[in-house]
PDB file of C-alpha atoms and ligand atoms in Angstrom:
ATOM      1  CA  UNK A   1     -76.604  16.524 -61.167  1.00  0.00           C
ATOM      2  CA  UNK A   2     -73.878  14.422 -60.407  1.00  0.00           C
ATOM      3  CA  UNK A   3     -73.814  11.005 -62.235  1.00  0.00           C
ATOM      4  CA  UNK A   4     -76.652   8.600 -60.901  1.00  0.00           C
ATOM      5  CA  UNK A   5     -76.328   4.799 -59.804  1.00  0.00           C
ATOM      6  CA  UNK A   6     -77.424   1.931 -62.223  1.00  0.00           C
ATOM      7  CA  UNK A   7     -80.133  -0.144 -60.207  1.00  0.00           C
ATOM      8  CA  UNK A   8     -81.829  -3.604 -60.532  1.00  0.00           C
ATOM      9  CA  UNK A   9     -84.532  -4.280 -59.145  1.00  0.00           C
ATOM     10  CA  UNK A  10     -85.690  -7.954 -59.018  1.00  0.00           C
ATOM     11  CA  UNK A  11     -89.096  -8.762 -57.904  1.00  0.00           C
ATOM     12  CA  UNK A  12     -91.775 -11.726 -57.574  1.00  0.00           C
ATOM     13  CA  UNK A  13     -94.759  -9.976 -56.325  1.00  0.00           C
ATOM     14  CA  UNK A  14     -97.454  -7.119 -56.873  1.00  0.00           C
ATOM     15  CA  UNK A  15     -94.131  -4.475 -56.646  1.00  0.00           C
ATOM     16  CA  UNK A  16     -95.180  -2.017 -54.427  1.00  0.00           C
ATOM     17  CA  UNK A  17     -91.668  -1.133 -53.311  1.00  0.00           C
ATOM     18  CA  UNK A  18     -90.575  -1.090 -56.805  1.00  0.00           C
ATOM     19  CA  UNK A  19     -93.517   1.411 -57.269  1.00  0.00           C
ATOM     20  CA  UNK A  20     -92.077   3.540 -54.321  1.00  0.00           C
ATOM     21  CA  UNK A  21     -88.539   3.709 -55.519  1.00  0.00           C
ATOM     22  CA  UNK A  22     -90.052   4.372 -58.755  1.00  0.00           C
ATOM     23  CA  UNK A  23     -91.658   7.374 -57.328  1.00  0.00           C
ATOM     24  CA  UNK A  24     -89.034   8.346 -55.461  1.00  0.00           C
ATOM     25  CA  UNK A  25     -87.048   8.476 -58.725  1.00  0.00           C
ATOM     26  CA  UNK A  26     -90.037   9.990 -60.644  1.00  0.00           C
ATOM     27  CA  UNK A  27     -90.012  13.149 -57.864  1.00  0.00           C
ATOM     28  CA  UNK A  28     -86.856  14.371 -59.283  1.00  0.00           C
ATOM     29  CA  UNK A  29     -82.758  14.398 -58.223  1.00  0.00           C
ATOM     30  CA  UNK A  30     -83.031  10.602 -57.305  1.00  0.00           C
ATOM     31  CA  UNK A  31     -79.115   9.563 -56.943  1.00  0.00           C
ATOM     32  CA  UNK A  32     -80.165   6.797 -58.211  1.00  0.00           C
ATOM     33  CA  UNK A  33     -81.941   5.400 -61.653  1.00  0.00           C
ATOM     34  CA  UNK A  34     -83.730   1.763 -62.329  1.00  0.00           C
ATOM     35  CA  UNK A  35     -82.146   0.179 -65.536  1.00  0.00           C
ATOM     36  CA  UNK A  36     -82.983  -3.071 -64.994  1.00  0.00           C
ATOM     37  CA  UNK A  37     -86.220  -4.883 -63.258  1.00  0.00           C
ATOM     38  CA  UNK A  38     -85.872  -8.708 -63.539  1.00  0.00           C
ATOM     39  CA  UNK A  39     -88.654 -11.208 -62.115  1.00  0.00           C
ATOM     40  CA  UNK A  40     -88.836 -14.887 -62.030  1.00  0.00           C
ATOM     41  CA  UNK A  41     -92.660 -14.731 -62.162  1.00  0.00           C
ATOM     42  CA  UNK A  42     -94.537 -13.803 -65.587  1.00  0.00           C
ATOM     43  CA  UNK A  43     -97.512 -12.675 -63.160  1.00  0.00           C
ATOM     44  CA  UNK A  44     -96.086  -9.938 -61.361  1.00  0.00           C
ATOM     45  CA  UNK A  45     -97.275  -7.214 -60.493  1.00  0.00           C
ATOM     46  CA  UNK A  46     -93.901  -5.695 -60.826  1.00  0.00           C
ATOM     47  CA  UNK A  47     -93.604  -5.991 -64.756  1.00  0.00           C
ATOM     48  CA  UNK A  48     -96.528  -3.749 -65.411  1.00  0.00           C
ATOM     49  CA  UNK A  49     -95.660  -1.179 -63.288  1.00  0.00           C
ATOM     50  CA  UNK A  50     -91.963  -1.240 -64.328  1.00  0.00           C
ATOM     51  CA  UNK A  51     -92.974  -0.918 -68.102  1.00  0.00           C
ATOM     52  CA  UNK A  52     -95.997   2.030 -66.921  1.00  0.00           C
ATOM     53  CA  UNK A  53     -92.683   3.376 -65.740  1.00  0.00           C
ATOM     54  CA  UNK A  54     -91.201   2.697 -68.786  1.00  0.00           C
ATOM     55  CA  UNK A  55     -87.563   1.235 -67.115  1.00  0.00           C
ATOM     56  CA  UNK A  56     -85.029   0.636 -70.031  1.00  0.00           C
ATOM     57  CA  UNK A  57     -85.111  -3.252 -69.288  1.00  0.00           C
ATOM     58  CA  UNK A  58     -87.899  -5.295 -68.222  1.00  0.00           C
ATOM     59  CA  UNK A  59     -87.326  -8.900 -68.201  1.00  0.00           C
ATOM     60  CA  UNK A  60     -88.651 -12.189 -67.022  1.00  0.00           C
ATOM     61  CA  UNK A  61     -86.544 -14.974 -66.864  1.00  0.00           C
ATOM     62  CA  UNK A  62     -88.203 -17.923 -66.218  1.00  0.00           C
ATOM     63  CA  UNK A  63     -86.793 -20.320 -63.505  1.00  0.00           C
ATOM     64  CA  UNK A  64     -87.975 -23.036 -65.825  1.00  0.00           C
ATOM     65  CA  UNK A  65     -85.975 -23.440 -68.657  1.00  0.00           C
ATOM     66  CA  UNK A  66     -82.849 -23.612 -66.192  1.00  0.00           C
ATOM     67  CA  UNK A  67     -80.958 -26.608 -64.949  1.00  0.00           C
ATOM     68  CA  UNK A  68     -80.822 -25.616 -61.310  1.00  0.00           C
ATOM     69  CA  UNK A  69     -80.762 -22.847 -59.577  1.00  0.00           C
ATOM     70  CA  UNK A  70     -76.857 -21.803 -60.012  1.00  0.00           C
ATOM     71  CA  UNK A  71     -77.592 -21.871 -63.847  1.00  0.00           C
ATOM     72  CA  UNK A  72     -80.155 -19.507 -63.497  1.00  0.00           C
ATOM     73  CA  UNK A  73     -79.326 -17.089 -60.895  1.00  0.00           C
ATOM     74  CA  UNK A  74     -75.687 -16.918 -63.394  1.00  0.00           C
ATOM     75  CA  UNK A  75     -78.780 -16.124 -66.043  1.00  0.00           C
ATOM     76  CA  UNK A  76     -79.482 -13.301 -64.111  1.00  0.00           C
ATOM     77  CA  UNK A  77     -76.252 -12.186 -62.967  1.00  0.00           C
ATOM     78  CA  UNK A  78     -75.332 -11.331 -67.384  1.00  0.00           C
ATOM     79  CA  UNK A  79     -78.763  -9.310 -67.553  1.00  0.00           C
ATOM     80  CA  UNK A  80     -77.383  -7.177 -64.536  1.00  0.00           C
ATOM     81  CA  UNK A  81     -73.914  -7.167 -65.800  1.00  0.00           C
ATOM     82  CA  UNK A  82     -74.932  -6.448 -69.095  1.00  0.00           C
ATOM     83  CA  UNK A  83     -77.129  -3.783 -68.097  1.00  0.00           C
ATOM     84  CA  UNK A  84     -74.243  -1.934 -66.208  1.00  0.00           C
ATOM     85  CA  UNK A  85     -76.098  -2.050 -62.521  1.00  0.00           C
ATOM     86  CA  UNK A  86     -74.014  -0.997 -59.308  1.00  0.00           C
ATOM     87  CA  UNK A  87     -76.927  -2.279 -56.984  1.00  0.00           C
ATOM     88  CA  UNK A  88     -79.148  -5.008 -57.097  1.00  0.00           C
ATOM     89  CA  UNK A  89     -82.313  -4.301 -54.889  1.00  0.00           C
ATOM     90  CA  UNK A  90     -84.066  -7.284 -53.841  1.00  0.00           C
ATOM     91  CA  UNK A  91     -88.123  -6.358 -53.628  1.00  0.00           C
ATOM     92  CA  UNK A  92     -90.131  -9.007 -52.360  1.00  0.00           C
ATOM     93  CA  UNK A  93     -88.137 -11.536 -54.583  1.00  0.00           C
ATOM     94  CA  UNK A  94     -88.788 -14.976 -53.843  1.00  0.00           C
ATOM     95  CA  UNK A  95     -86.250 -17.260 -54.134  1.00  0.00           C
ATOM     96  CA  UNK A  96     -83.406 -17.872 -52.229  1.00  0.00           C
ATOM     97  CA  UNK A  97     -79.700 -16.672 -53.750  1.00  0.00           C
ATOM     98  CA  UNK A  98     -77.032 -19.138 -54.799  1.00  0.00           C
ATOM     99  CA  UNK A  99     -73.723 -18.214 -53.002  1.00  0.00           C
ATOM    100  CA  UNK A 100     -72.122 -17.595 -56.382  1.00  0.00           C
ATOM    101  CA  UNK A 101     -74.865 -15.145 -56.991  1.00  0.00           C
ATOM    102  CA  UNK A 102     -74.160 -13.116 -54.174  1.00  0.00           C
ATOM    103  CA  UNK A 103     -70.311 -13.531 -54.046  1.00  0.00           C
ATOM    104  CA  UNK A 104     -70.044 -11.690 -57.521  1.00  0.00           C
ATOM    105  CA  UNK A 105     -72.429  -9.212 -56.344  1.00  0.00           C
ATOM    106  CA  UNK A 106     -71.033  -8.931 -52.986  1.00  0.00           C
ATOM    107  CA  UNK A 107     -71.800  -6.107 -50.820  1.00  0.00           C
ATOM    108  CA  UNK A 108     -74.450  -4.647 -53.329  1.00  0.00           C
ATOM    109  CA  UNK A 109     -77.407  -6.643 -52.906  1.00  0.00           C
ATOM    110  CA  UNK A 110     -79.984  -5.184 -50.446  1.00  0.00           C
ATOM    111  CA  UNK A 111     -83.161  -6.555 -49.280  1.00  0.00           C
ATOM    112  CA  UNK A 112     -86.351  -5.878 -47.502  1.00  0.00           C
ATOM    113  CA  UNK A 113     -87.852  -8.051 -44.612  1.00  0.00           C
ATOM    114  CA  UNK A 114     -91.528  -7.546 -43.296  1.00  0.00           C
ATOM    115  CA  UNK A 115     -89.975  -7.738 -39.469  1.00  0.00           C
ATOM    116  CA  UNK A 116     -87.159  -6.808 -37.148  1.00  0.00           C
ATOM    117  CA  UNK A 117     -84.662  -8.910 -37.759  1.00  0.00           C
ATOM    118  CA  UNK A 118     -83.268 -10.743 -36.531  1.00  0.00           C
ATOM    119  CA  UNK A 119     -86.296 -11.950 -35.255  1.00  0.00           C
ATOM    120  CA  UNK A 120     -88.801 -14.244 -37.495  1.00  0.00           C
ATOM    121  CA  UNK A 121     -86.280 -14.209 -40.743  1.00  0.00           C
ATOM    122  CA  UNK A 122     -88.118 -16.664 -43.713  1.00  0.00           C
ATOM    123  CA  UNK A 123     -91.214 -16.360 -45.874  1.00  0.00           C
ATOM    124  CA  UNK A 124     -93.519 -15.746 -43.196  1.00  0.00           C
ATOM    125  CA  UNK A 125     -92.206 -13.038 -41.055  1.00  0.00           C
ATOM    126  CA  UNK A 126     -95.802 -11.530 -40.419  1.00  0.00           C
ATOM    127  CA  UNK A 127     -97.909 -14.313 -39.623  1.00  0.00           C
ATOM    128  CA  UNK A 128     -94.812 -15.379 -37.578  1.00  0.00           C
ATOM    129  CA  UNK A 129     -94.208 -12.590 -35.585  1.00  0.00           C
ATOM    130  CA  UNK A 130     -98.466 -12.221 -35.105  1.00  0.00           C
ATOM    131  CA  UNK A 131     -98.353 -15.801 -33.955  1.00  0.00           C
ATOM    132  CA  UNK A 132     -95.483 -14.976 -31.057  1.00  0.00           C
ATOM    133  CA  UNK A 133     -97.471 -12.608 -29.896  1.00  0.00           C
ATOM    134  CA  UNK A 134     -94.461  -9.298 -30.345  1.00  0.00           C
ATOM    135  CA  UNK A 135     -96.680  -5.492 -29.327  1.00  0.00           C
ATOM    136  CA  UNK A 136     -94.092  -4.566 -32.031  1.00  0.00           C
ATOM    137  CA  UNK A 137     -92.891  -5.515 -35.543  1.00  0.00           C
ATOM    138  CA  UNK A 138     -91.904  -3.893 -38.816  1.00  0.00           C
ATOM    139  CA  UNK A 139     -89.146  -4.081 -41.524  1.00  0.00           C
ATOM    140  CA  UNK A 140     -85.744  -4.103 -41.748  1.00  0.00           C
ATOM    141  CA  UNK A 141     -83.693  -3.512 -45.134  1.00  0.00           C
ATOM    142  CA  UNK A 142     -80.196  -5.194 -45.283  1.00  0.00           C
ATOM    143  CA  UNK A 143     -77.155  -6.256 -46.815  1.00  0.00           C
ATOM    144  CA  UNK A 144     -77.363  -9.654 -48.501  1.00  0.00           C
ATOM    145  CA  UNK A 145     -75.232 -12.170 -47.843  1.00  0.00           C
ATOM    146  CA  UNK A 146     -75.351 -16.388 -48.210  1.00  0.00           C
ATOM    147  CA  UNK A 147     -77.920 -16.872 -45.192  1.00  0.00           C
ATOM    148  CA  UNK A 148     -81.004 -15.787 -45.564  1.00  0.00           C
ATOM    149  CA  UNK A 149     -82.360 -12.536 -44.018  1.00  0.00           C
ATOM    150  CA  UNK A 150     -78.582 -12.584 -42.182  1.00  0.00           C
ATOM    151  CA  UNK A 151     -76.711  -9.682 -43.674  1.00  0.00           C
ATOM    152  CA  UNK A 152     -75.978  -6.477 -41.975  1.00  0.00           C
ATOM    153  CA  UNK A 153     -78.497  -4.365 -40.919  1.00  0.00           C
ATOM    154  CA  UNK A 154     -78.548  -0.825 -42.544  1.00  0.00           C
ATOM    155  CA  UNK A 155     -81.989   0.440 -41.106  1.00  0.00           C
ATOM    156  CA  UNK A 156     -85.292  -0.736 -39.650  1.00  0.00           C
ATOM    157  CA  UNK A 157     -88.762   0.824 -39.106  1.00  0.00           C
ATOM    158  CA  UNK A 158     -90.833  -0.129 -36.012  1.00  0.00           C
ATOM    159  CA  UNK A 159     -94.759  -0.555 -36.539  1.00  0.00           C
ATOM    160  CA  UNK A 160     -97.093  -1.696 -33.228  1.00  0.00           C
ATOM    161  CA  UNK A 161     -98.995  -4.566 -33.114  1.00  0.00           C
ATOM    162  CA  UNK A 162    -102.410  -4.418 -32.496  1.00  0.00           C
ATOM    163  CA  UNK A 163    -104.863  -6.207 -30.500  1.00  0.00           C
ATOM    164  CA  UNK A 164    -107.089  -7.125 -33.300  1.00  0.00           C
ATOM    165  CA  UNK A 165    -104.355  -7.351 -36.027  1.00  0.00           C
ATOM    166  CA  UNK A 166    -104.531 -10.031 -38.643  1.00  0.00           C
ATOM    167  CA  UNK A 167    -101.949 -10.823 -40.686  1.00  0.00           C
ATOM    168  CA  UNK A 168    -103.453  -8.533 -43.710  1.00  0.00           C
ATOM    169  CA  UNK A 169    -103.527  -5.640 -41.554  1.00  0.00           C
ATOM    170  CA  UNK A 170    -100.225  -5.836 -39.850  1.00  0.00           C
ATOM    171  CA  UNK A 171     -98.730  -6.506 -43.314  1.00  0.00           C
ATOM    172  CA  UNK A 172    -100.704  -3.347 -44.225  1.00  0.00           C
ATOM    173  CA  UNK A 173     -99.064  -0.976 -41.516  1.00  0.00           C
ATOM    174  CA  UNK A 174     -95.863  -2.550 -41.970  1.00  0.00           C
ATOM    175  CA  UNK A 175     -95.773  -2.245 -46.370  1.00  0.00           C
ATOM    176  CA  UNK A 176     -96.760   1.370 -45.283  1.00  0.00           C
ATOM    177  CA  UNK A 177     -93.702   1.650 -43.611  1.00  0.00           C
ATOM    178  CA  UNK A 178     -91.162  -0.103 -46.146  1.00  0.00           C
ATOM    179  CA  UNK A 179     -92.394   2.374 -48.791  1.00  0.00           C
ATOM    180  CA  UNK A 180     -91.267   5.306 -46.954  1.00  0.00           C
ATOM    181  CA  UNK A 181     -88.153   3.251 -45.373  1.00  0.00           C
ATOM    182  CA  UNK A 182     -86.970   1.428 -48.775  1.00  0.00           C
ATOM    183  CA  UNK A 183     -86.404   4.706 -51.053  1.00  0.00           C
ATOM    184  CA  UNK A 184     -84.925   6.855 -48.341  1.00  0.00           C
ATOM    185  CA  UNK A 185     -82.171   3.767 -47.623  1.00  0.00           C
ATOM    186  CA  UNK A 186     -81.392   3.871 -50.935  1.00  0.00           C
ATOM    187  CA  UNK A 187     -81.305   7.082 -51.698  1.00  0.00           C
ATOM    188  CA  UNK A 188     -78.502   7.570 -48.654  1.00  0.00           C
ATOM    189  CA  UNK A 189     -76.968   3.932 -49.927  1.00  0.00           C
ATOM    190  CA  UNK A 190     -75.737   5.172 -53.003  1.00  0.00           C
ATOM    191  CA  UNK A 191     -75.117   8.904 -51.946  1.00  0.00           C
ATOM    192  CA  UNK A 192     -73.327   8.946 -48.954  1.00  0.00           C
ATOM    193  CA  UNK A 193     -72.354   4.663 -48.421  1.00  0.00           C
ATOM    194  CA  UNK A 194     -70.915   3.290 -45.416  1.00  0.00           C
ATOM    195  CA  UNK A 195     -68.787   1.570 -43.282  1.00  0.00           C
ATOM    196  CA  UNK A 196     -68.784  -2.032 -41.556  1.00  0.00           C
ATOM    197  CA  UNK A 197     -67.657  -2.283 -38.069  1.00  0.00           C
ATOM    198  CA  UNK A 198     -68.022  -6.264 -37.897  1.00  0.00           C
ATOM    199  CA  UNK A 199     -71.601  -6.603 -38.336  1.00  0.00           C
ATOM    200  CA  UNK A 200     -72.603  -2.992 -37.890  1.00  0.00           C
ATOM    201  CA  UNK A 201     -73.179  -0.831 -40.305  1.00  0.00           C
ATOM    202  CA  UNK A 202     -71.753   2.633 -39.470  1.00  0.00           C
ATOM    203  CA  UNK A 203     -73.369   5.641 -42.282  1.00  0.00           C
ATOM    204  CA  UNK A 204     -71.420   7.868 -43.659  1.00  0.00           C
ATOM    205  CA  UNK A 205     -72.113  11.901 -43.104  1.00  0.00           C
ATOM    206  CA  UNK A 206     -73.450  11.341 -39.816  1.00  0.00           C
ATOM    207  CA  UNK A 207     -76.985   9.818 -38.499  1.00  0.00           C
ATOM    208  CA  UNK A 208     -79.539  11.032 -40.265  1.00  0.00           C
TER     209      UNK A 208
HETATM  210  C1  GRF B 301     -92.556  -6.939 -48.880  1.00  0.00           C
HETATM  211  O1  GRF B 301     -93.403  -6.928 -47.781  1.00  0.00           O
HETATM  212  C2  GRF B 301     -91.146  -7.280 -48.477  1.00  0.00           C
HETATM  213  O2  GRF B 301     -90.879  -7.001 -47.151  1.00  0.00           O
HETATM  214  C3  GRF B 301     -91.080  -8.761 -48.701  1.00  0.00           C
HETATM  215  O3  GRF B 301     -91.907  -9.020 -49.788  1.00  0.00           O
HETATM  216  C4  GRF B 301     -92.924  -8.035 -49.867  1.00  0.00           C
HETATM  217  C5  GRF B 301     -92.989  -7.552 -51.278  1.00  0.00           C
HETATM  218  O4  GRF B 301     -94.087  -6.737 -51.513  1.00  0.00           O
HETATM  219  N1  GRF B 301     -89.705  -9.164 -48.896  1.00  0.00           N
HETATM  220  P1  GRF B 301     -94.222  -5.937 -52.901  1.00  0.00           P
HETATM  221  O5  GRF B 301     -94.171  -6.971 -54.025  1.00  0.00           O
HETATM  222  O6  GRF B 301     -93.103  -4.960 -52.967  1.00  0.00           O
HETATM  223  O7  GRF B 301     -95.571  -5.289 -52.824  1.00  0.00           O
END
């Protein structure tokens, strides 16, 4: 198999998505492998299912015992150096990047967004798209850069909206989605890459 790409994940949250690309590496010929997981939070989710999965480096850092926010996203930035990572895969982490952060990791930080961007970008994208009232929704995973939720789009899933949807259930149908979406994008990412034409981001080795 040919050599396989060094991935961090960082993670807040329960980890679900890490538990998808987990199992998407678990199935077998993954071009891709998860060195590093890296949370913020000493209650998620995503620690015990990254050391069930027994990832070569599991680490909380916590925000805490940093000056500011540049201090400790730099924190960060050695554990993913250190740890050799070509991608950093952002799965429902929750805190906003410092523009140094992203500038040394430019063009290899992806994230996943519970809507279509770039509609209803921010923390809430469910309950805000629920509360405008869309008949559709669903995620979008893209390039990272110093706005939030801005960075080029590199695919999207649509879900509907139902009648009686809460924001529980819509989040639901749409996590549904990003597990199938989230491993597939990266498993294309780092095997085939692409181009950018402006803000579009053209695959390489055709559509699909
Ligand atoms: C996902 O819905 C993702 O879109 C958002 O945060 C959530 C993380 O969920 N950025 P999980 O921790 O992966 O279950």
């Amino acid at each position: 198999m040919a050599e396989q790409s060094r991935i961090a994940v960082m993670a807040s949250g329960k980890g679900s998505n890490l538990a998808a690309i987990l199992k998407r590496q678990a199935g077998g010929d993954a071009p891709f492998r998860v060195e590093l997981v890296l949370t913020n939070r000493g209650d998620a989710g995503a620690l015990a299912i990254a050391r069930a999965a027994q990832v070569p480096k599991v680490c909380f850092l916590d925000p805490a015992a940093y000056d500011d926010r540049e201090a400790y996203d730099a924190a960060c930035a050695e554990v993913i150096t250190e740890e050799g990572c070509d991608w950093v895969v952002l799965a429902g982490y929750m805190r906003i990047l410092s523009a140094g952060f992203v500038r040394r990791f430019s063009g290899r930080v992806i994230n996943i967004h519970p809507a279509l961007l770039p509609a209803f970008p921010g923390a809430h994208g469910v309950e805000d798209a629920l509360a405008h009232g869309v008949k559709v929704s669903g995620c979008t995973v893209h390039l990272v850069d110093e706005v939030l939720d801005n960075g080029p789009i590199l695919a999207q899933a649509v879900v509907p909206v139902e009648d009686d949807d809460d924001a529980e259930t819509l989040r639901a149908r749409i996590q549904q989605q990003e597990h199938r979406l989230y491993p597939q994008v990266l498993t294309r990412l780092v095997s085939c890459g692409f181009d950018l034409d402006g803000r579009r981001v053209v695959w390489r080795g055709g559509t699909r």
